[in-house]
């Protein structure tokens, strides 16, 4: 079974600094996908970035980049130039290939990021 | 409204009562999912569905029932609510061939 581990319950960063949120995963599948979602205090789940296991380049979306190290089974999220609005819970997730032939998501427990002025 | 909606957004119920959480999406996505979110656990999959009348159990299905008679609706029923089912419930949908799940706004359920 797939497993996602986020070892940082909470992280603090100052505005304009970069921050890395850690995510390691465990799977026996060759084909999989890794996601990061943001959950602000308002509660909605916001998709940030996706990395496929066969993608050779690290995914980037604006200030977000995914540092994908396949051999280490890690998929860390890097936020450059943090903003106050980045304060939120961040979840790493993996796309499973279910027996039904389509994908479900397995989530980590999340990391709470607080950005200070 | 376009997108994915959940109702009610907040619900308080008593132990032993039946309660149904509604999920509606306007995209005609094939796949739909129910998750629960609890502190210290992240989101855990309850049930999912590939199409109308096709449903499968996820990681934590006990105490829940789902149905999918129409593609756009995926209600989740707690047949006899327990305090351990106090949680935030998220519905999500996914289009065939894509990978991003779109989440509804969530329903905060309290069982007293």
Short mmCIF file of C-alpha atoms in Angstrom, two decimals, chain B:
data_model
loop_
_atom_site.label_atom_id
_atom_site.label_comp_id
_atom_site.label_asym_id
_atom_site.label_seq_id
_atom_site.Cartn_x
_atom_site.Cartn_y
_atom_site.Cartn_z
CA UNK B 1 -23.60 27.14 -9.87
CA UNK B 2 -20.73 25.69 -11.79
CA UNK B 3 -18.25 23.39 -10.10
CA UNK B 4 -18.67 21.09 -7.16
CA UNK B 5 -20.94 21.89 -4.25
CA UNK B 6 -21.66 20.24 -0.93
CA UNK B 7 -24.64 20.60 1.33
CA UNK B 8 -25.14 21.25 4.10
CA UNK B 9 -21.94 23.13 4.91
CA UNK B 10 -22.48 22.62 8.65
CA UNK B 11 -24.49 19.95 10.41
CA UNK B 12 -25.03 19.00 14.02
CA UNK B 13 -26.76 15.71 14.69
CA UNK B 14 -27.26 13.30 17.54
CA UNK B 15 -25.77 9.89 18.02
CA UNK B 16 -27.82 7.22 16.29
CA UNK B 17 -29.48 9.46 13.76
CA UNK B 18 -29.19 9.00 10.04
CA UNK B 19 -27.66 11.89 8.14
CA UNK B 20 -26.96 12.38 4.45
CA UNK B 21 -24.31 14.67 3.03
CA UNK B 22 -24.89 15.80 -0.51
CA UNK B 23 -22.36 16.34 -3.27
CA UNK B 24 -23.16 17.75 -6.70
CA UNK B 25 -20.85 18.50 -9.62
CA UNK B 26 -21.68 20.23 -12.87
CA UNK B 27 -18.73 19.06 -14.97
CA UNK B 28 -20.03 15.56 -15.72
CA UNK B 29 -16.82 14.13 -14.29
CA UNK B 30 -16.81 10.36 -14.27
CA UNK B 31 -15.12 9.89 -10.94
CA UNK B 32 -16.22 11.11 -7.54
CA UNK B 33 -14.77 10.65 -4.08
CA UNK B 34 -15.59 11.16 -0.42
CA UNK B 35 -12.87 11.94 2.12
CA UNK B 36 -12.92 12.74 5.79
CA UNK B 37 -10.42 15.05 7.44
CA UNK B 38 -9.43 14.66 11.05
CA UNK B 39 -6.63 16.26 13.02
CA UNK B 40 -3.51 14.13 12.86
CA UNK B 41 -4.79 12.02 9.98
CA UNK B 42 -4.89 14.27 6.95
CA UNK B 43 -7.60 13.25 4.49
CA UNK B 44 -8.72 9.65 4.31
CA UNK B 45 -10.75 8.11 1.53
CA UNK B 46 -14.18 6.77 2.50
CA UNK B 47 -15.74 5.74 -0.81
CA UNK B 48 -15.27 6.45 -4.48
CA UNK B 49 -17.16 5.95 -7.70
CA UNK B 50 -16.10 5.50 -11.32
CA UNK B 51 -19.53 6.12 -12.84
CA UNK B 52 -23.21 5.93 -12.07
CA UNK B 53 -23.99 2.75 -10.14
CA UNK B 54 -20.30 1.87 -9.65
CA UNK B 55 -18.88 2.45 -6.18
CA UNK B 56 -15.90 1.11 -4.22
CA UNK B 57 -14.76 1.22 -0.62
CA UNK B 58 -11.82 3.33 0.40
CA UNK B 59 -9.67 3.25 3.49
CA UNK B 60 -12.37 4.00 6.10
CA UNK B 61 -15.81 2.89 4.78
CA UNK B 62 -17.34 1.45 7.96
CA UNK B 63 -20.52 3.21 9.03
CA UNK B 64 -21.03 4.91 5.67
CA UNK B 65 -23.17 4.18 2.64
CA UNK B 66 -22.98 5.80 -0.78
CA UNK B 67 -25.04 5.73 -3.92
CA UNK B 68 -24.64 7.17 -7.37
CA UNK B 69 -27.80 6.99 -9.43
CA UNK B 70 -26.81 10.05 -11.49
CA UNK B 71 -23.35 11.05 -12.68
CA UNK B 72 -23.56 14.48 -11.07
CA UNK B 73 -24.62 13.42 -7.56
CA UNK B 74 -22.77 11.35 -4.98
CA UNK B 75 -24.51 11.41 -1.57
CA UNK B 76 -22.85 10.02 1.54
CA UNK B 77 -25.09 8.60 4.25
CA UNK B 78 -24.22 7.89 7.85
CA UNK B 79 -26.79 5.27 8.73
CA UNK B 80 -26.43 5.61 12.51
CA UNK B 81 -24.11 8.46 13.36
CA UNK B 82 -21.47 8.02 16.04
CA UNK B 83 -19.28 10.60 17.78
CA UNK B 84 -16.23 9.19 16.01
CA UNK B 85 -17.78 10.37 12.76
CA UNK B 86 -17.45 13.99 13.83
CA UNK B 87 -15.24 15.32 11.08
CA UNK B 88 -14.95 17.54 8.02
CA UNK B 89 -16.11 15.73 4.90
CA UNK B 90 -14.85 16.58 1.46
CA UNK B 91 -16.29 15.50 -1.84
CA UNK B 92 -14.09 15.55 -4.95
CA UNK B 93 -14.44 14.81 -8.63
CA UNK B 94 -12.05 13.84 -11.39
CA UNK B 95 -12.36 13.84 -15.13
CA UNK B 96 -11.37 10.69 -17.02
CA UNK B 97 -7.87 11.03 -18.42
CA UNK B 98 -6.83 13.81 -16.07
CA UNK B 99 -5.13 13.66 -12.71
CA UNK B 100 -6.27 16.67 -10.68
CA UNK B 101 -9.11 16.07 -8.27
CA UNK B 102 -11.38 19.04 -7.70
CA UNK B 103 -12.61 19.39 -4.15
CA UNK B 104 -15.86 20.74 -2.83
CA UNK B 105 -15.89 23.26 0.03
CA UNK B 106 -16.42 20.61 2.71
CA UNK B 107 -19.12 19.80 5.26
CA UNK B 108 -18.36 20.14 8.93
CA UNK B 109 -20.32 17.45 10.77
CA UNK B 110 -20.64 17.29 14.55
CA UNK B 111 -22.22 14.27 16.19
CA UNK B 112 -23.27 14.90 19.80
#
